[in-house]
Short mmCIF file of C-alpha atoms in Angstrom, two decimals:
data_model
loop_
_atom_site.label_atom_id
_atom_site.label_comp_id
_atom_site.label_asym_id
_atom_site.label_seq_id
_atom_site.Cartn_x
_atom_site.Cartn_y
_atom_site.Cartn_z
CA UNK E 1 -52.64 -115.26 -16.02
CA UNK E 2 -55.86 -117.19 -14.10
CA UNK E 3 -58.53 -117.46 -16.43
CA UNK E 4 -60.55 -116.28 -13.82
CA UNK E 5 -58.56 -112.89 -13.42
CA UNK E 6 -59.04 -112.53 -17.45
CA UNK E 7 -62.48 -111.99 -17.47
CA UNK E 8 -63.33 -108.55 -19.92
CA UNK E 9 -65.50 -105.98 -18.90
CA UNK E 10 -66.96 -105.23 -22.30
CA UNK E 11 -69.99 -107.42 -22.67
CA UNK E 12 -71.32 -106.44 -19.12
CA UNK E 13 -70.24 -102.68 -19.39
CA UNK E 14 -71.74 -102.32 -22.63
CA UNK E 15 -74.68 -103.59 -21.95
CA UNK E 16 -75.62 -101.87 -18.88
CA UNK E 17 -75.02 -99.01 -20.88
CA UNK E 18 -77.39 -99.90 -23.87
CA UNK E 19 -79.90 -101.45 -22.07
CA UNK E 20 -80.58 -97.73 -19.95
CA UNK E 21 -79.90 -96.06 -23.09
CA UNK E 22 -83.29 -97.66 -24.50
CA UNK E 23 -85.09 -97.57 -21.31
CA UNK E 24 -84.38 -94.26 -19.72
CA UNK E 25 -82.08 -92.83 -22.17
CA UNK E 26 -82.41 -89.09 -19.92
CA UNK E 27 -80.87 -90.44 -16.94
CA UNK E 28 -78.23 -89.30 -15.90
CA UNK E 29 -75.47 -91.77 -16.35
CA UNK E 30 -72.12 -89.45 -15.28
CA UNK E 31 -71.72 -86.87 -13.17
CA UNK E 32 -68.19 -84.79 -12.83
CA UNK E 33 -68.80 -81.18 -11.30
CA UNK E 34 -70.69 -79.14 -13.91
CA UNK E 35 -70.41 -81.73 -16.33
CA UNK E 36 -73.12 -84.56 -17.08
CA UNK E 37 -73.95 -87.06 -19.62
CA UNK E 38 -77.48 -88.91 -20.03
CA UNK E 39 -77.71 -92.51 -20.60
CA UNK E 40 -78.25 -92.05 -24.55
CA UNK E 41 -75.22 -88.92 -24.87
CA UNK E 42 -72.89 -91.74 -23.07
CA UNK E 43 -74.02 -94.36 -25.05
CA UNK E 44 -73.70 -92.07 -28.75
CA UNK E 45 -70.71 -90.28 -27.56
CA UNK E 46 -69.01 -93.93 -27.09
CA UNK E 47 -70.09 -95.72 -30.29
CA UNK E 48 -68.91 -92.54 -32.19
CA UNK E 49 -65.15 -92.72 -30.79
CA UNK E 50 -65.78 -96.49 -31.21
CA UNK E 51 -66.46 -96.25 -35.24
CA UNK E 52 -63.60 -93.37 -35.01
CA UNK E 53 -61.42 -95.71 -33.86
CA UNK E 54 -62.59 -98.74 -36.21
CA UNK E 55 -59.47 -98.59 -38.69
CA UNK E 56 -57.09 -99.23 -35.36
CA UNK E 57 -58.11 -102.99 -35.45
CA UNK E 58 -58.86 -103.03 -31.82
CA UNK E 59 -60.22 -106.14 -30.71
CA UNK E 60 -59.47 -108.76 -27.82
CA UNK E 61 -57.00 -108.22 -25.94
CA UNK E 62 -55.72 -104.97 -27.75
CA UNK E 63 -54.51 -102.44 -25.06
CA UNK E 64 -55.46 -98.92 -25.71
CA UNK E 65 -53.90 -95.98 -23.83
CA UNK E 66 -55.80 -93.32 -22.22
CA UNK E 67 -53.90 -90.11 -20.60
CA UNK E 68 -56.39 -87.81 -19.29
CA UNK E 69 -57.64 -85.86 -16.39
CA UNK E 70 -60.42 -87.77 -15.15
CA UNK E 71 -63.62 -86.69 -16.95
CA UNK E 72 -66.89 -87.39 -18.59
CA UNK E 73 -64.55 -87.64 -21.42
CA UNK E 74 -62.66 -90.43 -19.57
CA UNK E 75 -65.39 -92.62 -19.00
CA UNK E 76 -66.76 -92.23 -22.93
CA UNK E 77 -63.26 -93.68 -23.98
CA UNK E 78 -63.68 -96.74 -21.56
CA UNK E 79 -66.88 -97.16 -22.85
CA UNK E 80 -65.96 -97.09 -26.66
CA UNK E 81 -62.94 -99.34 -25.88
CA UNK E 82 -64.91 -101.87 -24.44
CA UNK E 83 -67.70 -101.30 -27.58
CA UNK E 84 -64.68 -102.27 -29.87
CA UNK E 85 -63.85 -105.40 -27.42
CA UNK E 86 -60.28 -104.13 -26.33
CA UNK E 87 -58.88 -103.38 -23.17
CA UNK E 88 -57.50 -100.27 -21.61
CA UNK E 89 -54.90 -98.68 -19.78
CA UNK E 90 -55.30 -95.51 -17.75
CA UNK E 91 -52.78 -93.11 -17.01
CA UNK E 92 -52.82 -90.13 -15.05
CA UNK E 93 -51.29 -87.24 -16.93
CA UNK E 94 -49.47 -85.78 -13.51
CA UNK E 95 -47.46 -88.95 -13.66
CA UNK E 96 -43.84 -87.95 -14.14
CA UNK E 97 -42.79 -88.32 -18.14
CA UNK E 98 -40.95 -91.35 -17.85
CA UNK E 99 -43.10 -93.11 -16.11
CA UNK E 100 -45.50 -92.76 -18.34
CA UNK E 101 -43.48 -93.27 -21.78
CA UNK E 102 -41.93 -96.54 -19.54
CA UNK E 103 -45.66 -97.56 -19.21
CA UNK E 104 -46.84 -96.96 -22.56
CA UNK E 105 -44.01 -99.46 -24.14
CA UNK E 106 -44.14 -101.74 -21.37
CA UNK E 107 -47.69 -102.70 -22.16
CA UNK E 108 -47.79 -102.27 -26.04
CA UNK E 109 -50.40 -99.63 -26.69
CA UNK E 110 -51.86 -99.94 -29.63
CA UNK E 111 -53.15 -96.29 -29.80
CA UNK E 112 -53.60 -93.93 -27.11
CA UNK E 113 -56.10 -91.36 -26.37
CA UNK E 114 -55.40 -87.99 -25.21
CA UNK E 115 -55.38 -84.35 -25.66
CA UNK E 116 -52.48 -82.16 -26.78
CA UNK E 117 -52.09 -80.68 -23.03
CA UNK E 118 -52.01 -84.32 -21.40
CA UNK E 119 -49.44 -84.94 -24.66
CA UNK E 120 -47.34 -82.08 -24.16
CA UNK E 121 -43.78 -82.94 -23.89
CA UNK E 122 -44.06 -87.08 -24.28
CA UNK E 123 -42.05 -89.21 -26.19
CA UNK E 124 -44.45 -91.49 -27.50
CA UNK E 125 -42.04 -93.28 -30.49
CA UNK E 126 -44.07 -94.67 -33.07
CA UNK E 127 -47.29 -94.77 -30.91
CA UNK E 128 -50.49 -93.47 -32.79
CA UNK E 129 -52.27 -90.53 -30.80
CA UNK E 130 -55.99 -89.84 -31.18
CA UNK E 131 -55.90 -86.27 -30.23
CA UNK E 132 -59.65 -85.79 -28.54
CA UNK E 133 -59.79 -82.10 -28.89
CA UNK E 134 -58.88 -81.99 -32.43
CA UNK E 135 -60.42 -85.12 -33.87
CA UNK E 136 -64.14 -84.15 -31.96
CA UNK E 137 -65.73 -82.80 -35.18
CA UNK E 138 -64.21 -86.63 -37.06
CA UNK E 139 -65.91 -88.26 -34.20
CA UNK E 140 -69.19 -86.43 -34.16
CA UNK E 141 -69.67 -87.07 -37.83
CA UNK E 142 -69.35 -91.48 -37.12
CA UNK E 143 -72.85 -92.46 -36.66
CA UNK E 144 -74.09 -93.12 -33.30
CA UNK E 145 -75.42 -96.54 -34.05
CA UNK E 146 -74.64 -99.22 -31.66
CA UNK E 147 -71.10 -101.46 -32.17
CA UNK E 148 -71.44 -104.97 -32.14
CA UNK E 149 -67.82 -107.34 -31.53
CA UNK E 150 -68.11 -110.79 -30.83
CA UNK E 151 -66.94 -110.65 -26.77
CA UNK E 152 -64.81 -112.96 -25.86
CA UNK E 153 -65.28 -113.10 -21.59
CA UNK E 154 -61.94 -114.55 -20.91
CA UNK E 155 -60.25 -111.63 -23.31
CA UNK E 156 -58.20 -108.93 -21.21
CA UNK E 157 -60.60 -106.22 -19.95
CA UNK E 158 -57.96 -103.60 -18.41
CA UNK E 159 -54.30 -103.16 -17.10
CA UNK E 160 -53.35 -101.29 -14.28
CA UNK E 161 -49.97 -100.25 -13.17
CA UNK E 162 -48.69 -99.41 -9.25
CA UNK E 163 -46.29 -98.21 -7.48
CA UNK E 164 -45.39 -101.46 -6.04
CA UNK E 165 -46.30 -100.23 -2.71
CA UNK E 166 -49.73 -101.54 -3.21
#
């Protein structure tokens, strides 16, 4: 792949992120209907999945899976991913099944993230799940403290599947 097309989102993303969390850490960072996050609850929420998710060993160009509705939640994953230095790969639980079992061991997840409705009915082999909804009190206890990785710019950032109608 170009070098150019390689570049990783993580230092930039993460540092946006920090950098408002310090200065105006009650903006409002996300918005999704009812739900928001401040600067600071973004920032937290991520480094806490990101030291939950420490023992996975996900650095440069590790691909993490995330199937979930798109949420507040969603963006706090991308977020901690990027904390850790590791790329993603979003999936839209509506997909049909196979498609998104064929995606998962096309690309070599390393873990995914999801809940147990987005989970329901999957074959996901031998990949570890990080079930959000039951793991939250694991990840509230990590300490919110930023996570420092050595970035790597040319390091994947994300992969992204289509239909090949695109």
């Amino acid at each position: 792949m170009d070098a150019a097309l390689r570049r990783s989102c993580s230092p930039f993303i993460t540092e946006f992120v920090e950098l408002h969390a310090a200065q105006i850490p009650d903006a409002v960072a996300v918005v999704q209907d009812d739900a928001t996050l401040s600067y600071r609850q973004l920032n937290e929420q991520a480094n806490r999945l990101a030291r939950f998710m420490e023992h996975f060993d996900i650095g440069s160009d590790v691909l993490v899976g995330i199937c979930l509705e798109r949420s507040v939640q969603s963006i706090v994953c991308i977020l901690a991913i990027c904390k850790l230095g590791g790329a993603f790969l979003c999936i839209d639980p509506q997909y049909p099944r196979d498609r998104i079992e064929y995606m998962l061991a096309d690309s070599e997840v390393r873990v995914l993230l999801t809940t147990r409705a987005c989970a329901a009915g999957m074959n996901l082999g031998k990949i570890p799940v990080v079930d959000l909804d039951s793991e939250g009190a694991a990840m509230d206890a990590q300490s919110a403290e930023h996570v420092h990785r050595e970035d790597d710019p040319s390091a994947l950032a994300y992969i992204m599947y289509t239909s090949g109608s695109s």
